Amino acid sequence: MISSIAIGIGQGQWELDKSSIRVAELMSGNSILRDLDTGEPLYRTDVNNQREVQRVDTRVYFGYDYQRVDAKAGAVGVSSGTITSISMTSGEGVNKGSHYAFPPEVQILGVGTGATAQAVLVDGVVDSITVTNGGSGYTDETRVSLIGGGGTKREPKLASMMELGFTPNFYQFVDTIIEIKIVVKMTQSNDETKQEQTRTDEATQKDYSYRGSSGYWWWRQPYSQSYNSKSQTAKTQTVDANYTSKYNYSVEGSSMVRTKIVPVPPPGLLEERIRQMMEMEKMLEERRIGANS
């Protein structure tokens, strides 16, 4: 019984650890999709016919990002030193931007003078740039810069629970006490075995009755013999309600398992790993923003 209880506590500890690991995976923001019965990762085939583990985005919305995508002008058309056009559809790094509140200022950078232009907004996007004065003395190296424009883009921000400062809790059974009281009952049983045999003598036609358990059937004198055997056995059982009512035994505290579940502080390696993940995510986000600007 004690062994069964101890094994049960060990299995409970295993279930606690498994649950904590699962919660930690969910808090990371990128959880693996697993089979509910076996815990094995589930796979799928991607567009390249390659097997990959299925993942679930477990991040939550918290706060907002305020940003605007700045526009970048494209190729500048110059003819006889005069600017004829500024493209917003062709050229290296051209970008119409987004979420402008009003048209940005167009600055023309080059060796020439006198050129002016105006940006045209459509739904917060720099759709085109109109040259209002072509100026003079410009070359093919002329560039255009867009300044200002106001406006910001407010987008909900996704963050993992760990990025928000939460850490998974691990629990452990401590100070476990297993106490079981039993009652010992002594019982005595008497077993008696008797056998009877009847034999007919052919000469005298007399019946002889042999009684006994010795097996000596050829002995002519009838007799009767009994063998008595006694045995004593010790039986143990837990204290139950029947025993309590019969012997006026108090059942309170007769069988007891006492233990405590306490939280275990997260290991230092886990906190260090979380910081590394956050720094990596921040670096990737900065690269993504830089590539789009």
Coordinates of C-alpha atoms in Angstrom, one line a residue:
M1 CA 0.0 0.0 0.0
I2 CA 2.8 2.4 0.9
S3 CA 4.5 1.5 -2.3
S4 CA 1.4 2.3 -4.3
I5 CA 0.9 5.7 -2.6
A6 CA 4.6 6.6 -3.2
I7 CA 4.3 5.6 -6.9
G8 CA 1.2 7.7 -7.1
I9 CA 3.0 10.8 -5.7
G10 CA 5.8 10.2 -8.2
Q11 CA 3.3 10.1 -11.1
G12 CA 1.7 13.2 -9.8
Q13 CA 5.1 15.0 -9.8
W14 CA 5.6 13.9 -13.4
E15 CA 2.2 15.3 -14.5
L16 CA 3.0 18.6 -12.8
D17 CA 6.4 18.8 -14.6
K18 CA 4.8 17.9 -17.9
S19 CA 2.1 20.6 -17.5
S20 CA 4.7 23.2 -16.6
I21 CA 6.8 22.4 -19.7
R22 CA 3.7 22.7 -21.8
V23 CA 2.8 26.1 -20.3
A24 CA 6.4 27.3 -20.9
E25 CA 6.1 26.3 -24.5
L26 CA 2.9 28.3 -24.9
M27 CA 4.4 31.3 -23.2
S28 CA 7.3 31.4 -25.6
G29 CA 5.0 32.6 -28.4
N30 CA 5.8 29.8 -30.8
S31 CA 4.3 26.5 -29.7
I32 CA 4.6 23.1 -31.4
L33 CA 1.3 21.4 -32.3
R34 CA 1.3 18.0 -30.6
D35 CA -0.8 14.9 -30.5
L36 CA -3.0 15.0 -27.4
D37 CA -2.5 11.3 -26.6
T38 CA 1.2 10.8 -27.3
G39 CA 2.7 14.3 -27.2
E40 CA 4.4 13.7 -30.6
P41 CA 4.8 16.7 -32.8
L42 CA 2.5 16.9 -35.8
Y43 CA 4.0 17.4 -39.2
R44 CA 2.8 18.8 -42.5
T45 CA 4.2 19.1 -46.0
D46 CA 5.2 22.5 -47.3
V47 CA 5.1 23.9 -50.8
N48 CA 8.4 22.3 -51.6
N49 CA 7.1 18.9 -50.5
Q50 CA 9.2 18.9 -47.3
R51 CA 8.0 17.8 -43.9
E52 CA 8.0 20.4 -41.3
V53 CA 6.7 20.6 -37.7
Q54 CA 3.4 22.4 -37.4
R55 CA 3.6 25.5 -35.1
V56 CA 1.1 27.8 -33.5
D57 CA 1.6 31.5 -32.9
T58 CA 0.7 31.9 -29.2
R59 CA 1.5 35.5 -28.9
V60 CA -1.0 38.0 -27.5
Y61 CA -1.9 41.5 -28.5
F62 CA -0.4 44.0 -26.0
G63 CA 0.0 47.7 -26.8
Y64 CA 0.6 49.4 -30.1
D65 CA 3.3 50.3 -32.5
Y66 CA 3.3 53.8 -33.9
Q67 CA 5.2 54.1 -37.1
R68 CA 5.0 55.5 -40.6
V69 CA 6.6 54.1 -43.7
D70 CA 8.5 56.9 -45.3
A71 CA 8.3 57.4 -49.1
K72 CA 11.4 57.4 -51.3
A73 CA 11.4 59.0 -54.7
G74 CA 12.6 57.1 -57.8
A75 CA 14.4 58.2 -61.0
V76 CA 14.8 61.9 -61.8
G77 CA 14.4 62.9 -65.4
V78 CA 16.9 65.7 -66.5
S79 CA 17.0 67.3 -70.0
S80 CA 19.4 70.1 -70.8
G81 CA 20.0 70.8 -67.1
T82 CA 16.3 71.1 -66.4
I83 CA 14.3 68.6 -64.3
T84 CA 11.4 67.2 -66.3
S85 CA 10.1 64.4 -64.1
I86 CA 10.4 62.7 -60.8
S87 CA 9.1 59.1 -60.8
M88 CA 7.4 57.3 -58.0
T89 CA 7.1 54.0 -59.9
S90 CA 10.6 53.2 -61.1
G91 CA 14.1 53.6 -59.8
E92 CA 16.3 52.1 -57.2
G93 CA 14.6 51.8 -53.8
V94 CA 11.4 53.6 -54.8
N95 CA 8.7 53.5 -52.2
K96 CA 5.4 55.3 -52.0
G97 CA 5.3 55.1 -48.2
S98 CA 2.1 55.0 -46.2
H99 CA 0.0 56.8 -43.5
Y100 CA 0.9 60.3 -44.5
A101 CA -1.3 63.0 -43.0
F102 CA -0.3 65.7 -45.5
P103 CA 2.0 65.8 -48.5
P104 CA 5.7 65.7 -47.6
E105 CA 8.1 68.4 -48.6
V106 CA 10.1 67.6 -51.8
Q107 CA 13.8 68.5 -51.5
I108 CA 15.8 68.4 -54.8
L109 CA 19.5 67.7 -54.1
G110 CA 22.0 68.4 -56.8
V111 CA 24.3 71.0 -58.4
G112 CA 21.5 72.9 -60.2
T113 CA 19.3 75.6 -58.8
G114 CA 15.6 76.8 -58.9
A115 CA 13.8 73.5 -59.3
T116 CA 10.7 72.8 -57.2
A117 CA 8.2 70.0 -57.0
Q118 CA 5.1 68.9 -55.0
A119 CA 4.1 65.5 -53.8
V120 CA 0.6 64.2 -54.5
L121 CA -1.1 62.1 -51.8
V122 CA -3.8 59.4 -52.4
D123 CA -5.1 57.7 -49.3
G124 CA -2.0 58.6 -47.3
V125 CA 0.4 57.3 -50.0
V126 CA 2.7 59.5 -52.1
D127 CA 1.2 58.6 -55.5
S128 CA 3.2 60.9 -57.6
I129 CA 5.4 64.0 -57.6
T130 CA 4.6 67.0 -59.9
V131 CA 7.5 69.2 -61.0
T132 CA 6.4 72.8 -60.7
N133 CA 9.7 74.4 -61.8
G134 CA 12.5 72.5 -63.6
G135 CA 15.3 74.9 -62.6
S136 CA 18.6 74.8 -64.4
G137 CA 22.1 73.4 -64.2
Y138 CA 21.0 69.9 -63.0
T139 CA 22.7 66.7 -64.0
D140 CA 21.8 63.0 -64.0
E141 CA 23.2 62.7 -60.5
T142 CA 20.3 64.7 -59.1
R143 CA 18.4 63.1 -56.2
V144 CA 15.1 63.8 -54.4
S145 CA 14.3 63.6 -50.7
L146 CA 10.8 63.6 -49.1
I147 CA 10.7 65.3 -45.7
G148 CA 7.8 65.5 -43.1
G149 CA 4.3 64.6 -43.9
G150 CA 3.1 63.9 -40.4
G151 CA 0.8 61.0 -39.6
T152 CA 1.6 57.7 -37.9
K153 CA 0.4 54.2 -38.2
R154 CA -1.1 52.6 -35.1
E155 CA -0.9 48.8 -35.2
P156 CA -1.6 46.3 -32.4
K157 CA 1.6 44.8 -31.2
L158 CA 2.1 41.1 -30.7
A159 CA 4.2 39.9 -27.8
S160 CA 4.8 36.5 -26.1
M161 CA 3.9 36.1 -22.4
M162 CA 7.6 35.8 -21.6
E163 CA 8.3 39.1 -23.4
L164 CA 5.7 40.7 -21.1
G165 CA 7.6 39.4 -18.0
F166 CA 5.7 36.2 -17.3
T167 CA 7.5 33.0 -16.5
P168 CA 6.1 29.5 -16.2
N169 CA 5.8 28.1 -12.7
F170 CA 7.2 24.7 -11.8
Y171 CA 5.8 22.9 -8.7
Q172 CA 7.3 20.1 -6.5
F173 CA 6.0 17.8 -3.8
V174 CA 7.9 18.4 -0.6
D175 CA 7.8 17.2 3.0
T176 CA 5.7 14.2 2.0
I177 CA 4.5 12.0 4.9
I178 CA 2.7 8.7 4.4
E179 CA 1.1 7.3 7.5
I180 CA -1.1 4.2 7.5
K181 CA -2.5 2.5 10.7
I182 CA -3.6 -1.1 10.5
V183 CA -5.4 -3.4 12.9
V184 CA -4.2 -7.0 13.4
K185 CA -6.9 -9.7 13.9
M186 CA -6.1 -13.2 15.2
T187 CA -8.4 -16.0 14.0
Q188 CA -8.4 -19.6 15.0
S189 CA -10.1 -22.4 13.0
N190 CA -10.6 -26.1 13.8
D191 CA -10.7 -28.5 10.9
E192 CA -11.8 -32.1 11.5
T193 CA -11.8 -34.8 8.8
K194 CA -13.6 -38.1 9.1
Q195 CA -14.0 -40.9 6.6
E196 CA -16.1 -44.0 6.7
Q197 CA -15.6 -47.3 4.9
T198 CA -17.9 -50.4 4.9
R199 CA -16.5 -53.9 4.1
T200 CA -18.4 -57.2 3.8
D201 CA -16.7 -60.4 4.9
E202 CA -17.6 -63.2 2.5
A203 CA -17.4 -65.9 5.0
T204 CA -19.5 -64.5 7.8
Q205 CA -21.4 -61.9 5.9
K206 CA -20.8 -59.4 8.7
D207 CA -20.4 -55.7 8.0
Y208 CA -17.4 -53.9 9.4
S209 CA -17.4 -50.3 9.6
Y210 CA -14.0 -48.7 9.4
R211 CA -13.7 -45.1 10.4
G212 CA -10.5 -43.3 10.1
S213 CA -8.3 -41.2 8.1
S214 CA -5.2 -43.4 8.3
G215 CA -5.9 -45.3 5.2
Y216 CA -5.3 -48.8 6.8
W217 CA -8.5 -50.4 5.3
W218 CA -7.3 -54.0 5.6
W219 CA -7.3 -53.9 9.5
R220 CA -10.3 -56.2 10.4
Q221 CA -11.2 -54.6 13.7
P222 CA -13.5 -51.8 13.1
Y223 CA -12.4 -48.5 14.6
S224 CA -13.2 -44.9 14.6
Q225 CA -10.5 -42.3 14.7
S226 CA -10.7 -38.6 14.2
Y227 CA -7.9 -36.2 13.4
N228 CA -8.2 -32.7 14.6
S229 CA -6.0 -30.0 13.2
K230 CA -5.7 -26.5 14.3
S231 CA -4.3 -23.5 12.5
Q232 CA -3.8 -19.9 13.4
T233 CA -3.5 -17.1 10.9
A234 CA -2.8 -13.4 11.3
K235 CA -4.8 -11.0 9.1
T236 CA -4.2 -7.3 8.6
Q237 CA -6.6 -4.8 7.2
T238 CA -6.9 -1.1 7.2
V239 CA -9.2 0.5 9.9
D240 CA -12.7 0.9 8.3
A241 CA -16.1 2.0 9.4
N242 CA -17.2 -1.6 10.4
Y243 CA -14.2 -2.1 12.6
T244 CA -14.8 1.3 14.2
S245 CA -18.5 0.6 15.1
K246 CA -17.7 -2.9 16.4
Y247 CA -14.7 -2.1 18.5
N248 CA -15.3 1.6 19.2
Y249 CA -12.1 2.5 17.4
S250 CA -11.7 6.1 16.2
V251 CA -11.1 6.2 12.5
E252 CA -9.8 9.8 12.5
G253 CA -6.2 9.9 11.1
S254 CA -6.0 6.1 10.7
S255 CA -4.8 6.5 7.0
M256 CA -3.1 9.7 6.1
V257 CA -1.0 11.1 3.3
R258 CA 0.4 14.6 3.9
T259 CA 2.4 16.5 1.3
K260 CA 2.9 20.1 0.2
I261 CA 3.1 21.5 -3.3
V262 CA 5.5 24.5 -3.5
P263 CA 6.5 26.6 -6.5
V264 CA 10.1 26.2 -7.7
P265 CA 11.9 29.3 -8.8
P266 CA 12.7 29.4 -12.5
P267 CA 16.3 28.3 -13.3
G268 CA 18.8 31.0 -14.2
L269 CA 19.5 29.3 -17.5
L270 CA 15.8 29.8 -18.5
E271 CA 15.9 33.5 -17.8
E272 CA 19.1 33.8 -19.8
R273 CA 17.6 32.0 -22.7
I274 CA 14.5 34.2 -22.6
R275 CA 16.7 37.3 -22.8
Q276 CA 18.6 35.8 -25.8
M277 CA 15.3 35.1 -27.5
M278 CA 14.0 38.6 -26.9
E279 CA 17.2 40.2 -28.2
M280 CA 17.1 38.0 -31.3
E281 CA 13.5 38.9 -32.0
K282 CA 14.3 42.6 -31.6
M283 CA 17.2 42.3 -34.1
L284 CA 15.1 40.5 -36.7
E285 CA 12.3 43.1 -36.3
E286 CA 14.8 46.0 -36.8
R287 CA 16.1 44.2 -40.0
R288 CA 12.6 43.8 -41.3
I289 CA 11.8 47.5 -40.7
G290 CA 15.0 48.5 -42.4
A291 CA 14.3 46.4 -45.4
N292 CA 10.9 47.9 -45.8
S293 CA 12.0 51.5 -45.5

